[in-house]
Amino acid sequence: MLKGYLLVHKKNFVRDVVPWVGALVVLAFAPYFVSASLRSFLLFLLMWIALSQSFNIFTGLTGYVNFGFVAFYGLGGYGMTMTLLSLNIPIYAAMVIGGVISSLFAFAISWPTLRLRGAYFAIAMLSLAQALFVIFDNWNFVNSATGYTIPVKYYDPVLQYYYMLAVAAVTVLCLYVIMNSRLGLALKAIKQNEETAVSIGINATFYKAVAFGISAFFAGLAGGAATWTITIIDPPSAFDTTITLTAISMSMLGGLGTIAGPIIGAVILYSIEHYFGLTLPYLHLIVFGIIIIVVVLLIPQGIMGEIISRMKKSRRQEVGEEG
Amino acid sequence: MPSVLPGALVAELFILGLMYGLLYGVLAMGLTIVFGVMKVVNVAHGDFVIIGSYLSYWAFVLAGINPILSLLLTIPFGFLLGALTYLGLIRRVQNSPELMSLFLTFGISTLIGGLLLFFYSPTQRAVPVALGSIEYGSLSIPVNISIAAAYAIAVAIALRFFFYRTYWGKAVRAVIDNRTSAILVGINPDMVSLKSFGIGIAIASSVGSIVMLLQSISPLSGPDFTLISFVIVVLGGLGNPPGALVGGVVLGVVESLSSLYVNAAMTPAIGFIIMVIVLILRPQGIMGSRG
Amino acid sequence: MTGVVADNAQRDTVLDVSLVRKNFAGLVALDGVSLQLGRKEILGLIGPNGAGKSTLFNIIAGTLKPTSGTVTFRGRNITGLPPNRVCRLGIARTYQIPKPFLDMTVLENVYIAESFGSGRDSKVGTPAEICDLVGLKDKMHLEAGMLNVSGKKRLEVARALATSPDVLLLDEIAAGMSPTEGEWAVRFMEKMSQSYDLSIIWVEHVMRLLMKGVHRVVVLDHGVKIAEGRPEEVVNDEKVQQAYLGGKLS
Amino acid sequence: MNRSTRRAISTMAVVGIVIVLIIVVVAGIYIATLKPKSTPTGPSVITIGMTMPLSGTFASDGQMSLNGIKLWAQDVNASGGIPVKSLGKSLPVKLIYYDDGSSASTVATDYQTLVTQNVSFLIAPYSSPLTLAAAPIAEANHLLLLSHGGASDSIWAKGYKYVVGVLSPASQYMIPVIDMLANMNPKPTNLAFFFGQDPFSLSVMSSVEPYALSKGFKIVFNQTYQETATDFTSQLAQLQASGAQVLIGGAHFTDGETIMKNLQSLGIHLNLVSLLVAPDDPHFLSDLGSLANGVTVPSQWEPNLNFSQFSPYFGNITSGQQFYNRFMTAYGIAPNYEAAEAYATGLVLEKGIIDSGSLNSTVVRQQLATENFYTFYGHFQIDSTGKQIGHTMVVAQWQSGVKQTIWPSSVATATPLYPASLQMQQPSTLSYSGQGTTSLYVGGVASESYMLSQSTHAMLAVTPTSPDRE
């Protein structure tokens, strides 16, 4: 257990938790008072929150950029669909199986890939995801290029909304728990200096693999829920690199390694994409590009990262005065 | 129908793979020089290729300029564009973590893609230049691919000359080898970075011109070129220009010969799988030398 | 178990480095180096640049695997164990160029080391007490990145102590400290060694200081142990004088 | 220390509140912008919803289809709208459409949005995978979904009741090509199959393969490829070595052009090449020049087809040529069959509404099940699953810069150029065949496209294949 006095933010249950619970309650009752199209907007916003947050669980906490993130999403989607269609089990069970499959894949590839660092890791993961795409496209076991369609009997937009809300909420909660656990502490150390972390007894290989697996699990859950909503899964949509890039952009804009950051990023970027995408299809790419460039040049830590570092700065001055 | 003997077929596939591989290699050289000098992974590399292709396309459409001649246009333009991109954007993240340059160039890639789509629509463009093939007995070697290979060799020779015979080339090599020592002996690293980024982009956009001889392009093709370059660069070792050429040839030949055994739809996976294996077994690339 | 037998036979030897050899792509960095570290002993490890001191540290700490030879810690063969295992067994190290977790406070740095280091309560004290011991009490809540060189060196020591080690590998702790601070470091290590049953291998370039603090000295040159003994004996050794080209030792 | 931690906590709380505020504000803006759109339009207009791939893989096809449908809507509204018996008046049509970026997930989102916007009918996006993504949402909301560009047979194999195909399904595409080859003299024996690895092309392949074998052809080369591949030279070199006389394959646009360029650069002699989709597009000629010559394409429609003598005939447009001219005037580019089938989709909907007298999707769907009529696009008749069975495919071929209909011979405007191999071989020198056609899209989007007219353009425009010749 952590000793409270060491944490940057000491738990204050009321102040810390109330806004989150409030947001959750608002979202939980949203289907009763918003239009169906807004509900559909919120559903996909929640999907992006879940995705950028599960991206954040690994990349934000360890600093390893996972450019093959979409592989987890796609495997979760395929796992969910195939178990649902063949075993005829409840959707939530199929989703969990999808998450587990994705997670097992992450563990399996963690040994070779997590030894690589920086650009090598990024490129290796990007290639792995691309290779998965090509393999699935040719693999009859997964219906090759044709993929699967979820039968109409499973269509239920309100239920889909609640499932996605649950996935997003659990992902955020999990990130919160991780960040305040021994695992989070170890990852924080690994991110800042892996060599030192290892030298004080932290088993970096193990903790990184665990974070990788957890990230994959939630991305897989989100992939399953998304596939159920989209009703169709085929290799180009399941392993679309754009999903990785969007998750990266969202968590970066908001601030990697923070809880609120990826959520803010998802809200901003998905809104932009939704509005501009509907009316001016290419303009949103231009806006996306400019936002990323501006963020990297001006606020490389993202919106939340910037807020936190300013907070720290003011605290530092305070400490300086006291000392 | 004259049927080609299997031996001749293998020879033909080998030659085709070799020539494609040379072009791949030169394409990747641009990327690897930039990485070697600045430790910047340029995700927008392929998009600069497409810019070169569009330049050649318009030169052909508006003035009837042959894509080969338009190299005279795309090389200086690419250099200028690269230098400006470096001065305006890349320079600011050069000392930040690798991650930041990765994100920045990803932003540039998205922006270029978006701008091209906005102005030129996603329609594919091609230049109707028809070149035949050269026949040697039962071998038929396409002229356009031969031109591409010849161009690649020319670039490789020019780069070799630049790296070993000119002051700036030696400076670039020195910076790739050891940045700190290079600075200590009086090399201006910013100048080296500027020039290498310019050269990297000039290579990319000139390959774009050559690509117009081979295939159709659209604003969306950029990332495909980036991916191919990544595979090659990793095969040859990041930041190792001669390695990139070797990596390109290996990839080209393996892809071409594997087509005898593997359905074409699986071909793109071959490069990725080789690359992942190489990364695991020899992270320094197949050329073997570290750094 | 042979380890137990060895332990009984040499009760006083905590760490036993035996015939360690390390090649880097054809270059020999260490050529069959052996040394023993006794309980509560402070052993100085010296040698000119490139002698192989850091390589030896890295091999003991598990960062590098030796080409041949063994490292035995309290009767247990630890050769080739990963650094995190080595640390949890009780060997802590500091870095010549301090490598703290820059964005964490001093206290957090020490706290992390304490909670992962040995898996048991620190024998030295709570993280705050350790900060106090090394003289960082008033800087506990500063981020590590804001410390000066001396502060960072103290933090290296604090972090290493927090893992509850039995063996401490100190890499140029006094470099970057003022002479007064250096004196303090010597006294401090003496005290730590006695109070907490700590054996220390200490690499330092400030020879004058080192000679005051250590019980015994091992001299490396080009990967070979050229001398071993009490500080005053070693200083006068001819080979050592030669290695240092002109008696910089005094 | 306590002071500082307390400050940190409150900032965290502030951040939480900020997030909630952002969500609320964005949601508020969203509702505010939506309200006017979603207010019931009542019976004053017929609202039709759809998405189109205006960016991404299918962008050029999506643009053509959109132009076709928009032209139909324009024509209908210019003529006073569609008469609806149950309301006793004519209503204009209103199209709501979004760009789906060729992405199935965007299709799903957008159709979920569309069904909440008081649409009476839905039109599917171009391409099979996107149609498949839209179908369950239409089905669950009991809205008619007319498919104009989704040909894969699997669309109608899932038991959907509201999906109606206007175009011939994928299984029909290459059948007439095989029929034609069986009638050629000399009849080729060795075929090479080289299709794309995507649902549509695989669907075409799985039906043409047994059919070709039953007609006594040998398949000497059979591979599939990734549409994104940039080069097929090594596969085509093997195709050459296999002794194939005819190449049948393709998927969409870019890959088709690349195959042609690769064939040409290898100097491969084939009696005939027949590719899916790509050669039908006018860009095929401008991009490839004389290289396009002799290439055939199974086509849903060609401008020189004339169905006006069939009855019952429906629609303001009486001949393919008239549609060609109409489209040319409106957009400055020649229509391909994607544009025609999109326009015809509008006609089918129009006919269904008029005959049933209703704006209820279920009623119109039942009406369409009983319909049997002709438009400029050809025959319309569906089976119980909604799959098109009336419409037939033709085979078109590029001949000296003109796309001619060559099969079935009853509607042919020219005799097949066969063997077409002499056109495949170009002299080994640089030669510019034809000028580039450059279309500059201003504003990028669903807007009109402006042409920088070039000589190819003129060449395409002046193809007086008069309806009399049929």
PDB file of N, CA, C and O in Angstrom, chain C residues 189-213:
ATOM      1  N   MET C 189      30.008   7.222   5.512  1.00  0.00           N
ATOM      2  CA  MET C 189      30.085   5.840   5.061  1.00  0.00           C
ATOM      3  C   MET C 189      30.614   4.930   6.166  1.00  0.00           C
ATOM      4  O   MET C 189      30.145   3.815   6.350  1.00  0.00           O
ATOM      5  N   GLU C 190      31.594   5.466   6.875  1.00  0.00           N
ATOM      6  CA  GLU C 190      32.144   4.741   8.017  1.00  0.00           C
ATOM      7  C   GLU C 190      31.031   4.373   8.990  1.00  0.00           C
ATOM      8  O   GLU C 190      30.877   3.237   9.427  1.00  0.00           O
ATOM      9  N   LYS C 191      30.226   5.405   9.287  1.00  0.00           N
ATOM     10  CA  LYS C 191      29.145   5.242  10.257  1.00  0.00           C
ATOM     11  C   LYS C 191      28.114   4.223   9.741  1.00  0.00           C
ATOM     12  O   LYS C 191      27.685   3.325  10.459  1.00  0.00           O
ATOM     13  N   MET C 192      27.711   4.385   8.490  1.00  0.00           N
ATOM     14  CA  MET C 192      26.708   3.496   7.894  1.00  0.00           C
ATOM     15  C   MET C 192      27.188   2.050   7.968  1.00  0.00           C
ATOM     16  O   MET C 192      26.456   1.149   8.348  1.00  0.00           O
ATOM     17  N   SER C 193      28.448   1.891   7.561  1.00  0.00           N
ATOM     18  CA  SER C 193      29.016   0.556   7.499  1.00  0.00           C
ATOM     19  C   SER C 193      28.931  -0.121   8.862  1.00  0.00           C
ATOM     20  O   SER C 193      28.555  -1.285   8.972  1.00  0.00           O
ATOM     21  N   GLN C 194      29.276   0.624   9.913  1.00  0.00           N
ATOM     22  CA  GLN C 194      29.264   0.054  11.248  1.00  0.00           C
ATOM     23  C   GLN C 194      27.839  -0.155  11.760  1.00  0.00           C
ATOM     24  O   GLN C 194      27.499  -1.228  12.252  1.00  0.00           O
ATOM     25  N   SER C 195      26.990   0.874  11.608  1.00  0.00           N
ATOM     26  CA  SER C 195      25.658   0.786  12.218  1.00  0.00           C
ATOM     27  C   SER C 195      24.754  -0.215  11.521  1.00  0.00           C
ATOM     28  O   SER C 195      23.903  -0.821  12.143  1.00  0.00           O
ATOM     29  N   TYR C 196      24.878  -0.307  10.205  1.00  0.00           N
ATOM     30  CA  TYR C 196      23.890  -1.110   9.488  1.00  0.00           C
ATOM     31  C   TYR C 196      24.480  -2.350   8.819  1.00  0.00           C
ATOM     32  O   TYR C 196      23.897  -2.886   7.889  1.00  0.00           O
ATOM     33  N   ASP C 197      25.647  -2.750   9.249  1.00  0.00           N
ATOM     34  CA  ASP C 197      26.214  -3.995   8.753  1.00  0.00           C
ATOM     35  C   ASP C 197      26.390  -3.952   7.250  1.00  0.00           C
ATOM     36  O   ASP C 197      25.914  -4.803   6.521  1.00  0.00           O
ATOM     37  N   LEU C 198      27.025  -2.901   6.759  1.00  0.00           N
ATOM     38  CA  LEU C 198      27.077  -2.614   5.334  1.00  0.00           C
ATOM     39  C   LEU C 198      28.502  -2.793   4.826  1.00  0.00           C
ATOM     40  O   LEU C 198      29.441  -2.292   5.433  1.00  0.00           O
ATOM     41  N   SER C 199      28.642  -3.529   3.727  1.00  0.00           N
ATOM     42  CA  SER C 199      29.948  -3.637   3.096  1.00  0.00           C
ATOM     43  C   SER C 199      29.939  -2.758   1.852  1.00  0.00           C
ATOM     44  O   SER C 199      28.946  -2.716   1.140  1.00  0.00           O
ATOM     45  N   ILE C 200      31.046  -2.067   1.597  1.00  0.00           N
ATOM     46  CA  ILE C 200      31.041  -1.056   0.552  1.00  0.00           C
ATOM     47  C   ILE C 200      32.214  -1.249  -0.408  1.00  0.00           C
ATOM     48  O   ILE C 200      33.348  -1.503   0.027  1.00  0.00           O
ATOM     49  N   ILE C 201      31.932  -1.162  -1.699  1.00  0.00           N
ATOM     50  CA  ILE C 201      33.022  -1.014  -2.670  1.00  0.00           C
ATOM     51  C   ILE C 201      32.920   0.406  -3.206  1.00  0.00           C
ATOM     52  O   ILE C 201      31.858   0.836  -3.642  1.00  0.00           O
ATOM     53  N   TRP C 202      34.017   1.106  -3.157  1.00  0.00           N
ATOM     54  CA  TRP C 202      33.972   2.544  -3.405  1.00  0.00           C
ATOM     55  C   TRP C 202      34.959   2.914  -4.498  1.00  0.00           C
ATOM     56  O   TRP C 202      36.158   2.742  -4.352  1.00  0.00           O
ATOM     57  N   VAL C 203      34.430   3.406  -5.609  1.00  0.00           N
ATOM     58  CA  VAL C 203      35.294   3.920  -6.672  1.00  0.00           C
ATOM     59  C   VAL C 203      35.359   5.426  -6.516  1.00  0.00           C
ATOM     60  O   VAL C 203      34.344   6.081  -6.325  1.00  0.00           O
ATOM     61  N   GLU C 204      36.543   5.972  -6.526  1.00  0.00           N
ATOM     62  CA  GLU C 204      36.641   7.429  -6.383  1.00  0.00           C
ATOM     63  C   GLU C 204      37.898   7.920  -7.068  1.00  0.00           C
ATOM     64  O   GLU C 204      38.918   7.245  -7.091  1.00  0.00           O
ATOM     65  N   HIS C 205      37.811   9.089  -7.650  1.00  0.00           N
ATOM     66  CA  HIS C 205      39.007   9.678  -8.242  1.00  0.00           C
ATOM     67  C   HIS C 205      39.752  10.563  -7.265  1.00  0.00           C
ATOM     68  O   HIS C 205      40.938  10.816  -7.399  1.00  0.00           O
ATOM     69  N   VAL C 206      39.023  11.094  -6.286  1.00  0.00           N
ATOM     70  CA  VAL C 206      39.674  11.951  -5.283  1.00  0.00           C
ATOM     71  C   VAL C 206      40.411  11.030  -4.302  1.00  0.00           C
ATOM     72  O   VAL C 206      39.865  10.584  -3.306  1.00  0.00           O
ATOM     73  N   MET C 207      41.634  10.714  -4.681  1.00  0.00           N
ATOM     74  CA  MET C 207      42.381   9.674  -3.974  1.00  0.00           C
ATOM     75  C   MET C 207      42.628  10.001  -2.514  1.00  0.00           C
ATOM     76  O   MET C 207      42.465   9.168  -1.630  1.00  0.00           O
ATOM     77  N   ARG C 208      42.989  11.232  -2.302  1.00  0.00           N
ATOM     78  CA  ARG C 208      43.349  11.672  -0.948  1.00  0.00           C
ATOM     79  C   ARG C 208      42.216  11.321   0.012  1.00  0.00           C
ATOM     80  O   ARG C 208      42.427  10.795   1.090  1.00  0.00           O
ATOM     81  N   LEU C 209      41.011  11.569  -0.451  1.00  0.00           N
ATOM     82  CA  LEU C 209      39.830  11.320   0.341  1.00  0.00           C
ATOM     83  C   LEU C 209      39.626   9.824   0.543  1.00  0.00           C
ATOM     84  O   LEU C 209      39.409   9.344   1.645  1.00  0.00           O
ATOM     85  N   LEU C 210      39.754   9.112  -0.573  1.00  0.00           N
ATOM     86  CA  LEU C 210      39.480   7.679  -0.547  1.00  0.00           C
ATOM     87  C   LEU C 210      40.411   6.979   0.433  1.00  0.00           C
ATOM     88  O   LEU C 210      40.006   6.105   1.194  1.00  0.00           O
ATOM     89  N   MET C 211      41.672   7.420   0.431  1.00  0.00           N
ATOM     90  CA  MET C 211      42.657   6.756   1.263  1.00  0.00           C
ATOM     91  C   MET C 211      42.312   6.867   2.744  1.00  0.00           C
ATOM     92  O   MET C 211      42.688   6.048   3.551  1.00  0.00           O
ATOM     93  N   LYS C 212      41.598   7.941   3.076  1.00  0.00           N
ATOM     94  CA  LYS C 212      41.209   8.112   4.481  1.00  0.00           C
ATOM     95  C   LYS C 212      40.074   7.168   4.852  1.00  0.00           C
ATOM     96  O   LYS C 212      39.966   6.745   5.981  1.00  0.00           O
ATOM     97  N   GLY C 213      39.221   6.904   3.883  1.00  0.00           N
ATOM     98  CA  GLY C 213      37.970   6.224   4.222  1.00  0.00           C
ATOM     99  C   GLY C 213      37.998   4.714   4.120  1.00  0.00           C
ATOM    100  O   GLY C 213      37.156   4.052   4.710  1.00  0.00           O
TER     101      GLY C 213
END
